[in-house]
Coordinates of N, CA and C and ligand atoms in Angstrom, one line a residue:
M1 N 0.9 -1.1 0.0 CA 0.0 -0.1 -0.1 C 0.9 1.3 0.0
S2 N 0.7 2.0 -0.9 CA 1.5 3.2 -1.1 C 1.0 4.4 0.0
I3 N 1.8 5.2 0.4 CA 1.4 6.3 1.3 C 0.7 7.4 0.6
Y4 N 1.2 7.7 -0.6 CA 0.7 8.7 -1.5 C 0.2 8.1 -2.7
Q5 N -1.0 8.5 -3.2 CA -1.5 8.2 -4.5 C -1.9 9.2 -5.4
L6 N -1.8 9.0 -6.7 CA -2.2 9.9 -7.7 C -3.8 10.1 -7.5
P7 N -4.2 11.3 -7.5 CA -5.6 11.5 -7.4 C -6.3 11.3 -8.8
S8 N -7.6 11.2 -8.8 CA -8.2 11.0 -10.0 C -8.1 12.3 -10.9
L9 N -8.1 12.1 -12.3 CA -8.1 13.2 -13.1 C -9.5 13.6 -13.3
P10 N -9.9 14.8 -13.1 CA -11.4 15.1 -13.1 C -12.0 15.4 -14.5
F11 N -11.3 14.9 -15.5 CA -11.8 15.1 -16.9 C -11.0 14.2 -17.8
A12 N -11.5 13.9 -19.0 CA -10.9 13.1 -20.0 C -9.6 13.8 -20.5
Y13 N -8.6 12.9 -21.0 CA -7.4 13.5 -21.5 C -7.5 14.6 -22.6
D14 N -8.6 14.3 -23.4 CA -8.7 15.2 -24.6 C -9.8 16.3 -24.3
A15 N -10.2 16.5 -23.0 CA -11.3 17.4 -22.6 C -10.8 18.8 -22.7
L16 N -9.4 19.0 -22.6 CA -9.0 20.4 -22.6 C -8.6 21.0 -23.9
E17 N -8.8 20.2 -25.0 CA -8.5 20.6 -26.4 C -9.4 21.8 -26.7
P18 N -9.0 22.7 -27.4 CA -7.7 22.7 -28.2 C -6.6 23.6 -27.3
Y19 N -6.9 23.9 -26.1 CA -5.9 24.6 -25.3 C -4.8 23.8 -24.7
M20 N -5.2 22.6 -24.2 CA -4.1 21.7 -23.8 C -4.4 20.4 -24.6
D21 N -3.5 19.8 -25.2 CA -3.7 18.7 -26.0 C -3.6 17.3 -25.2
A22 N -4.5 16.3 -25.7 CA -4.6 15.1 -25.0 C -3.1 14.4 -24.6
Q23 N -2.2 14.4 -25.5 CA -1.0 13.8 -25.2 C -0.2 14.5 -24.1
T24 N -0.2 15.8 -24.1 CA 0.4 16.5 -23.0 C -0.3 16.3 -21.7
V25 N -1.6 16.1 -21.6 CA -2.3 16.0 -20.4 C -2.0 14.6 -19.9
Q26 N -2.0 13.6 -20.8 CA -1.8 12.2 -20.6 C -0.2 12.0 -19.9
I27 N 0.7 12.6 -20.6 CA 2.1 12.5 -20.1 C 2.3 13.2 -18.8
H28 N 1.7 14.4 -18.8 CA 1.8 15.3 -17.6 C 1.2 14.6 -16.3
F29 N 0.1 13.9 -16.5 CA -0.5 13.3 -15.4 C 0.2 11.9 -15.0
H30 N 0.3 11.1 -16.0 CA 0.8 9.7 -15.7 C 2.3 9.7 -15.7
G31 N 3.0 10.7 -16.4 CA 4.5 10.7 -16.4 C 4.9 11.6 -15.1
H32 N 4.7 12.8 -15.3 CA 5.3 13.8 -14.4 C 4.6 13.7 -13.0
H33 N 3.3 13.9 -12.9 CA 2.6 13.9 -11.6 C 2.8 12.5 -11.0
Q34 N 2.7 11.4 -11.6 CA 2.9 10.1 -11.1 C 4.3 10.0 -10.6
G35 N 5.2 10.5 -11.3 CA 6.7 10.5 -11.0 C 6.9 11.1 -9.4
Y36 N 6.3 12.3 -9.3 CA 6.4 13.0 -7.9 C 5.8 12.1 -6.8
V37 N 4.7 11.5 -7.1 CA 4.0 10.5 -6.1 C 5.0 9.4 -5.8
D38 N 5.4 8.7 -6.9 CA 6.4 7.5 -6.6 C 7.7 7.9 -6.0
K39 N 8.2 9.1 -6.3 CA 9.4 9.4 -5.6 C 9.2 9.7 -4.1
L40 N 8.0 10.4 -3.8 CA 7.7 10.7 -2.5 C 7.5 9.4 -1.7
N41 N 6.9 8.4 -2.3 CA 6.7 7.1 -1.7 C 8.0 6.4 -1.3
T42 N 8.9 6.6 -2.3 CA 10.3 5.9 -2.0 C 11.0 6.7 -1.0
L43 N 11.1 8.0 -1.1 CA 11.8 8.8 -0.1 C 11.2 8.6 1.3
L44 N 10.0 8.4 1.5 CA 9.4 8.4 2.9 C 9.0 7.0 3.4
A45 N 9.5 6.0 2.5 CA 9.1 4.6 2.9 C 9.6 4.3 4.2
D46 N 10.8 4.7 4.6 CA 11.4 4.4 5.9 C 11.4 5.6 6.9
K47 N 10.5 6.5 6.6 CA 10.4 7.7 7.5 C 9.0 8.0 8.0
P48 N 8.6 7.1 8.9 CA 7.1 7.1 9.2 C 6.7 8.5 9.8
A49 N 7.7 9.2 10.5 CA 7.2 10.4 11.1 C 6.9 11.6 10.1
L50 N 7.4 11.3 8.9 CA 7.2 12.4 7.8 C 6.0 11.9 6.8
Q51 N 5.3 10.7 7.2 CA 4.3 10.4 6.3 C 3.0 11.2 6.5
L52 N 3.1 12.4 6.3 CA 1.9 13.4 6.6 C 1.2 13.7 5.4
P53 N -0.1 14.3 5.6 CA -0.7 14.8 4.5 C 0.3 15.8 3.7
V54 N 0.1 15.8 2.4 CA 1.2 16.5 1.6 C 1.3 18.0 1.9
E55 N 0.1 18.8 2.2 CA 0.2 20.1 2.5 C 0.8 20.3 3.8
E56 N 0.7 19.4 4.7 CA 1.3 19.5 6.0 C 2.8 19.3 6.0
L57 N 3.2 18.4 5.1 CA 4.5 18.2 4.8 C 5.3 19.5 4.5
L58 N 4.6 20.3 3.6 CA 5.1 21.6 3.1 C 5.5 22.5 4.2
T59 N 4.8 22.5 5.4 CA 5.0 23.5 6.5 C 5.8 22.8 7.6
T60 N 6.2 21.5 7.5 CA 6.8 20.9 8.6 C 8.3 21.2 8.5
P61 N 8.9 21.7 9.6 CA 10.3 22.1 9.7 C 11.3 20.9 9.5
D62 N 12.4 21.2 8.9 CA 13.5 20.2 8.7 C 13.2 19.0 7.8
V63 N 12.2 19.3 6.9 CA 12.0 18.2 5.9 C 13.1 18.3 4.8
P64 N 13.7 17.1 4.4 CA 14.8 17.2 3.5 C 14.2 17.8 2.1
Q65 N 15.2 18.4 1.5 CA 14.8 19.3 0.3 C 14.2 18.3 -0.8
D66 N 14.7 17.1 -1.1 CA 14.2 16.3 -2.0 C 12.8 15.9 -1.8
V67 N 12.4 15.7 -0.4 CA 11.1 15.3 0.0 C 10.1 16.5 -0.3
L68 N 10.6 17.8 0.1 CA 9.8 19.0 -0.1 C 9.6 19.3 -1.7
Q69 N 10.6 18.9 -2.5 CA 10.4 19.2 -4.0 C 9.4 18.2 -4.5
N70 N 9.3 17.0 -4.1 CA 8.3 16.0 -4.6 C 7.0 16.2 -3.9
A71 N 7.0 16.6 -2.7 CA 5.7 17.0 -2.0 C 5.0 18.1 -2.8
G72 N 5.9 19.2 -3.1 CA 5.3 20.3 -3.7 C 4.8 19.9 -5.1
G73 N 5.6 19.1 -5.8 CA 5.1 18.6 -7.1 C 3.8 17.9 -7.0
H74 N 3.6 17.1 -6.1 CA 2.4 16.2 -5.9 C 1.2 17.3 -5.4
A75 N 1.4 18.2 -4.5 CA 0.4 19.1 -4.1 C 0.0 20.0 -5.1
N76 N 1.0 20.7 -5.9 CA 0.7 21.6 -6.9 C -0.1 20.9 -8.0
H77 N 0.3 19.8 -8.5 CA -0.5 19.1 -9.7 C -1.8 18.7 -9.2
S78 N -1.9 18.2 -8.0 CA -3.2 17.7 -7.5 C -4.3 18.9 -7.5
L79 N -3.8 20.1 -7.2 CA -4.7 21.4 -7.3 C -4.9 21.8 -8.7
F80 N -3.8 21.8 -9.4 CA -3.8 22.3 -10.8 C -4.9 21.6 -11.7
W81 N -5.0 20.2 -11.6 CA -6.0 19.4 -12.4 C -7.4 20.0 -12.1
R82 N -7.6 20.4 -10.8 CA -8.9 20.9 -10.3 C -9.1 22.3 -10.7
M83 N -8.1 23.0 -11.2 CA -8.1 24.4 -11.5 C -8.4 24.6 -13.0
L84 N -8.6 23.5 -13.6 CA -9.0 23.4 -15.1 C -10.3 22.9 -15.4
D85 N -11.2 23.8 -16.0 CA -12.6 23.5 -16.2 C -12.9 23.3 -17.7
P86 N -13.0 22.1 -18.2 CA -13.2 22.0 -19.7 C -14.4 22.7 -20.2
A87 N -15.5 22.7 -19.4 CA -16.6 23.3 -19.8 C -16.6 24.9 -19.5
Q88 N -15.7 25.3 -18.8 CA -15.7 26.7 -18.2 C -16.9 27.3 -18.1
R89 N -17.7 26.9 -17.0 CA -18.9 27.6 -16.7 C -18.8 29.0 -16.2
K90 N -17.7 29.4 -15.8 CA -17.5 30.8 -15.3 C -16.1 31.4 -16.0
T91 N -16.2 32.4 -16.7 CA -15.0 33.0 -17.4 C -14.4 34.0 -16.5
A92 N -15.0 34.4 -15.3 CA -14.4 35.2 -14.4 C -14.9 34.9 -13.0
P93 N -14.2 35.2 -11.9 CA -14.8 35.0 -10.5 C -15.9 35.8 -10.3
G94 N -16.8 35.4 -9.4 CA -17.9 36.1 -9.0 C -17.8 36.5 -7.4
G95 N -18.8 37.0 -6.9 CA -18.9 37.2 -5.4 C -17.8 38.1 -4.8
E96 N -17.4 37.7 -3.5 CA -16.3 38.4 -2.8 C -14.9 38.4 -3.5
L97 N -14.6 37.2 -4.1 CA -13.3 37.1 -4.7 C -13.2 38.1 -5.9
A98 N -14.3 38.3 -6.6 CA -14.3 39.3 -7.7 C -14.0 40.6 -7.2
N99 N -14.7 41.0 -6.0 CA -14.5 42.3 -5.4 C -13.0 42.5 -5.0
R100 N -12.5 41.4 -4.4 CA -11.1 41.5 -3.8 C -10.2 41.7 -5.0
I101 N -10.4 41.0 -6.1 CA -9.5 41.2 -7.3 C -9.6 42.6 -7.8
A102 N -10.8 43.2 -7.9 CA -11.1 44.5 -8.4 C -10.4 45.5 -7.5
D103 N -10.5 45.4 -6.2 CA -9.9 46.2 -5.2 C -8.4 46.3 -5.4
K104 N -7.8 45.1 -5.5 CA -6.4 45.0 -5.5 C -5.7 45.3 -6.9
F105 N -6.3 44.9 -8.0 CA -5.6 45.1 -9.3 C -6.3 46.2 -10.1
G106 N -7.5 46.7 -9.7 CA -8.2 47.6 -10.4 C -9.4 47.1 -11.3
S107 N -9.2 46.0 -11.8 CA -10.2 45.2 -12.6 C -9.7 43.9 -12.9
F108 N -10.7 43.1 -13.4 CA -10.4 41.6 -13.7 C -9.3 41.6 -14.8
A109 N -9.5 42.5 -15.8 CA -8.6 42.5 -16.9 C -7.1 42.9 -16.5
S110 N -7.1 43.9 -15.5 CA -5.7 44.2 -15.1 C -5.1 43.0 -14.3
F111 N -5.9 42.3 -13.5 CA -5.4 41.2 -12.8 C -4.9 40.1 -13.8
Q112 N -5.6 39.9 -14.9 CA -5.2 38.9 -15.9 C -3.9 39.3 -16.6
K113 N -3.7 40.6 -16.8 CA -2.6 41.2 -17.4 C -1.3 41.0 -16.6
E114 N -1.5 41.3 -15.2 CA -0.4 41.1 -14.2 C 0.0 39.7 -14.2
F115 N -1.1 38.8 -14.0 CA -0.8 37.3 -13.9 C 0.0 36.9 -15.1
G116 N -0.5 37.3 -16.2 CA 0.1 36.9 -17.6 C 1.6 37.4 -17.7
E117 N 1.9 38.6 -17.2 CA 3.2 39.0 -17.2 C 4.2 38.3 -16.3
V118 N 3.6 38.1 -15.1 CA 4.5 37.2 -14.2 C 4.7 35.9 -14.7
A119 N 3.7 35.3 -15.3 CA 3.9 33.9 -15.8 C 4.9 33.9 -17.1
E120 N 4.8 34.9 -17.9 CA 5.6 35.0 -19.1 C 7.1 35.3 -18.8
K121 N 7.2 36.2 -17.6 CA 8.5 36.5 -17.4 C 9.3 35.6 -16.4
H122 N 8.6 34.6 -15.8 CA 9.2 33.7 -14.9 C 10.3 32.9 -15.7
F123 N 11.5 32.9 -15.1 CA 12.6 32.2 -15.8 C 12.6 30.7 -15.4
S124 N 12.8 29.9 -16.4 CA 12.8 28.5 -16.2 C 11.6 27.8 -15.5
N125 N 11.7 26.8 -14.8 CA 10.6 26.1 -14.2 C 10.0 26.8 -13.1
G126 N 8.7 26.6 -12.8 CA 8.0 27.2 -11.8 C 6.5 27.2 -11.9
W127 N 5.8 28.0 -11.1 CA 4.4 28.0 -11.2 C 4.1 29.6 -11.0
A128 N 2.9 30.1 -11.6 CA 2.4 31.3 -11.4 C 1.2 31.2 -10.4
W129 N 1.1 32.1 -9.4 CA 0.1 32.0 -8.4 C -0.8 33.3 -8.1
L130 N -1.9 33.1 -7.8 CA -2.8 34.1 -7.1 C -2.9 33.5 -5.7
A131 N -2.6 34.3 -4.7 CA -2.8 33.8 -3.4 C -3.3 34.9 -2.4
A132 N -3.8 34.5 -1.2 CA -4.3 35.4 -0.2 C -3.5 35.1 1.0
D133 N -3.1 36.3 1.7 CA -2.5 36.2 3.0 C -3.5 36.1 4.1
K134 N -3.0 36.0 5.4 CA -3.9 35.8 6.5 C -4.9 36.9 6.7
E135 N -4.6 38.0 6.2 CA -5.6 39.2 6.2 C -6.6 39.2 5.0
G136 N -6.3 38.4 4.1 CA -7.2 38.2 2.9 C -6.6 39.2 1.8
E137 N -5.4 39.8 1.9 CA -4.8 40.5 1.0 C -4.3 39.6 -0.2
L138 N -4.6 39.9 -1.4 CA -4.3 39.1 -2.6 C -3.0 39.6 -3.2
S139 N -2.2 38.6 -3.8 CA -1.1 39.0 -4.6 C -0.8 37.9 -5.7
V140 N -0.1 38.4 -6.7 CA 0.2 37.6 -7.8 C 1.8 37.6 -7.9
F141 N 2.3 36.3 -8.0 CA 3.8 36.1 -8.1 C 4.0 34.8 -8.7
S142 N 5.3 34.5 -9.0 CA 5.7 33.2 -9.4 C 6.7 32.7 -8.4
L143 N 6.8 31.3 -8.4 CA 7.8 30.6 -7.4 C 8.5 29.6 -8.3
P144 N 9.8 29.4 -7.9 CA 10.6 28.5 -8.8 C 10.2 27.0 -8.5
D145 N 10.5 26.2 -9.4 CA 10.4 24.7 -9.3 C 8.9 24.4 -8.7
H146 N 8.8 23.5 -7.6 CA 7.4 23.3 -7.0 C 7.3 24.0 -5.7
E147 N 8.0 25.1 -5.5 CA 7.7 25.8 -4.2 C 6.2 26.2 -4.2
S148 N 5.6 26.2 -3.1 CA 4.2 26.5 -2.8 C 4.0 27.7 -1.9
P149 N 3.0 28.6 -2.2 CA 2.6 29.7 -1.3 C 2.3 29.1 0.1
I150 N 1.9 27.9 0.2 CA 1.7 27.3 1.6 C 2.9 27.3 2.5
Q151 N 4.0 27.2 1.8 CA 5.3 27.3 2.6 C 5.5 28.7 3.2
K152 N 4.9 29.7 2.6 CA 4.9 31.2 3.0 C 3.8 31.6 3.9
G153 N 2.9 30.7 4.2 CA 1.8 30.9 5.0 C 0.6 31.5 4.3
L154 N 0.7 31.4 2.9 CA -0.4 32.0 2.0 C -1.3 30.9 1.5
T155 N -2.5 31.3 1.2 CA -3.5 30.4 0.6 C -3.5 30.5 -0.8
P156 N -3.3 29.4 -1.6 CA -3.4 29.4 -3.1 C -4.8 29.6 -3.5
L157 N -5.0 30.5 -4.4 CA -6.4 30.6 -5.1 C -6.4 30.2 -6.5
L158 N -5.2 30.4 -7.3 CA -5.2 30.0 -8.7 C -3.7 29.8 -8.9
L159 N -3.5 28.9 -9.8 CA -2.0 28.4 -10.1 C -2.0 28.0 -11.5
L160 N -0.8 28.2 -12.2 CA -0.5 27.8 -13.5 C 0.9 27.2 -13.6
D161 N 0.9 26.0 -14.2 CA 2.1 25.3 -14.3 C 3.0 25.9 -15.4
L162 N 4.2 26.4 -15.1 CA 5.0 27.1 -16.2 C 6.1 26.2 -16.7
W163 N 6.2 24.9 -16.2 CA 7.2 23.9 -16.6 C 7.0 23.6 -18.1
E164 N 8.0 23.6 -18.9 CA 7.9 23.3 -20.3 C 7.1 22.1 -20.6
H165 N 7.1 21.0 -19.6 CA 6.3 19.8 -19.8 C 4.8 20.1 -19.9
A166 N 4.4 21.3 -19.4 CA 3.0 21.6 -19.3 C 2.5 22.1 -20.7
Y167 N 3.4 22.5 -21.5 CA 3.0 23.1 -22.8 C 3.7 22.8 -24.1
Y168 N 4.9 22.2 -23.9 CA 5.9 22.2 -25.1 C 5.4 21.5 -26.2
L169 N 4.7 20.4 -26.1 CA 4.3 19.6 -27.2 C 3.3 20.3 -28.2
K170 N 2.5 21.2 -27.6 CA 1.6 22.0 -28.4 C 2.1 23.4 -28.6
H171 N 2.5 24.0 -27.6 CA 2.9 25.4 -27.8 C 4.3 25.8 -28.0
Q172 N 5.2 24.7 -28.0 CA 6.6 24.8 -28.1 C 7.1 25.9 -27.2
N173 N 7.9 26.9 -27.8 CA 8.5 27.9 -26.9 C 7.7 29.1 -26.7
R174 N 6.4 29.0 -27.1 CA 5.4 30.1 -27.0 C 4.6 30.1 -25.7
R175 N 5.4 30.4 -24.6 CA 4.7 30.3 -23.3 C 3.5 31.3 -23.2
A176 N 3.8 32.5 -23.8 CA 2.7 33.5 -23.7 C 1.3 33.0 -24.2
E177 N 1.5 32.2 -25.4 CA 0.2 31.6 -26.1 C -0.4 30.7 -25.1
F178 N 0.4 29.9 -24.4 CA -0.1 28.9 -23.5 C -0.8 29.6 -22.2
V179 N -0.1 30.6 -21.7 CA -0.7 31.4 -20.6 C -2.0 32.1 -21.1
Q180 N -2.1 32.6 -22.2 CA -3.4 33.1 -22.8 C -4.5 32.0 -22.8
S181 N -4.1 30.8 -23.2 CA -5.1 29.7 -23.3 C -5.6 29.3 -21.9
F182 N -4.9 29.5 -21.0 CA -5.2 29.2 -19.6 C -6.6 30.0 -19.2
W183 N -6.8 31.2 -19.8 CA -7.9 32.0 -19.5 C -9.2 31.3 -20.0
S184 N -9.1 30.4 -21.0 CA -10.2 29.6 -21.4 C -10.5 28.3 -20.6
L185 N -9.7 28.1 -19.7 CA -9.7 26.8 -18.8 C -9.9 27.0 -17.4
A186 N -9.5 28.3 -16.9 CA -9.4 28.5 -15.4 C -10.8 28.3 -14.7
N187 N -10.7 27.5 -13.7 CA -12.0 27.1 -12.9 C -12.2 28.1 -11.8
W188 N -13.0 29.1 -12.1 CA -13.2 30.1 -11.1 C -14.0 29.7 -9.9
S189 N -14.9 28.7 -10.1 CA -15.6 28.2 -9.1 C -14.6 27.5 -8.0
V190 N -13.6 26.8 -8.4 CA -12.7 26.2 -7.5 C -11.9 27.4 -6.8
A191 N -11.6 28.5 -7.5 CA -10.8 29.6 -6.9 C -11.7 30.2 -5.8
E192 N -13.0 30.4 -6.1 CA -14.0 31.0 -5.1 C -14.0 30.0 -3.9
T193 N -14.0 28.7 -4.1 CA -14.1 27.8 -3.0 C -12.8 27.9 -2.1
L194 N -11.7 28.1 -2.8 CA -10.4 28.2 -2.0 C -10.4 29.5 -1.2
W195 N -11.0 30.5 -1.8 CA -11.1 31.8 -1.1 C -12.0 31.7 0.2
E196 N -13.1 30.9 0.0 CA -14.1 30.8 1.1 C -13.6 30.0 2.2
S197 N -12.6 29.2 1.9 CA -12.0 28.4 3.0 C -10.6 28.9 3.5
S198 N -10.3 30.2 3.1 CA -9.0 30.8 3.5 C -9.2 31.3 4.9
P199 N -8.0 31.4 5.6 CA -8.0 31.9 7.0 C -8.7 33.1 7.2
A200 N -8.5 34.2 6.3 CA -9.1 35.4 6.4 C -10.6 35.4 6.4
K201 N -11.1 34.6 5.5 CA -12.5 34.4 5.2 C -13.2 33.7 6.5
K202 N -12.5 32.8 7.1 CA -13.0 32.1 8.2 C -13.2 33.0 9.4
I203 N -12.2 33.9 9.6 CA -12.3 34.9 10.7 C -13.4 35.9 10.4
Q204 N -13.7 36.3 9.2 CA -14.7 37.1 8.8 C -16.1 36.4 9.0
Q205 N -16.2 35.2 8.7 CA -17.4 34.4 9.0 C -17.8 34.3 10.5
L206 N -16.7 34.1 11.3 CA -16.9 34.1 12.7 C -17.4 35.4 13.3
D207 N -16.8 36.5 12.8 CA -17.2 37.9 13.2 C -18.6 38.1 12.9
E208 N -19.0 37.7 11.6 CA -20.4 37.8 11.2 C -21.3 37.1 12.1
K209 N -20.9 35.9 12.5 CA -21.8 35.1 13.4 C -21.9 35.8 14.7
L210 N -20.8 36.3 15.2 CA -20.8 37.0 16.5 C -21.7 38.3 16.6
A211 N -21.7 38.9 15.4 CA -22.4 40.1 15.3 C -23.8 39.9 15.2
S212 N -24.3 38.7 14.6 CA -25.6 38.5 14.4 C -26.5 38.1 15.6
Ligands
MN3_1 MN1 3.8 20.0 -14.2

């Protein structure tokens, strides 16, 4: 019995066409993501004290670097697949997240522009992120390799894989084109759910309860 397992892919391999091709999705999921899961299982097979839920592992002190890298790979991809909506029922966030984005970036379009620039400029492997801090303040940034905002005490709301394995078969060296195509797949319902379960939002809900 493995400690960590590949989660289900919430859509068919070809469901993200034409933005992400079926071959890329299949290799990305069964090759790359499975690879991080397998490596993590190997690394932690004889370390029962570190056999923790993967997000917990990211904030545990003194975790070896190779364990952190593979834990980040597993955590980020598990969330990333859920951040892609083949049917895209929502092309922009709604509710409070929409207001927060407008407050912080001026408009949803300005947010997309900033996220796109961060993603395009990021050098080499990494991920682009939208995250919230403990006060609910939003920020857009990129992190190298599989580093996660969770390691900085932030709550991820949106993420985009910038590793070449995520886009090279279809988009080759045109990362900007890949980033642009993400706006046709981004799952804003999931981003809203992540916002609703963020620490700042929980405090707000408790305050509302106390005031009622
Ligand atoms: Mn990847």
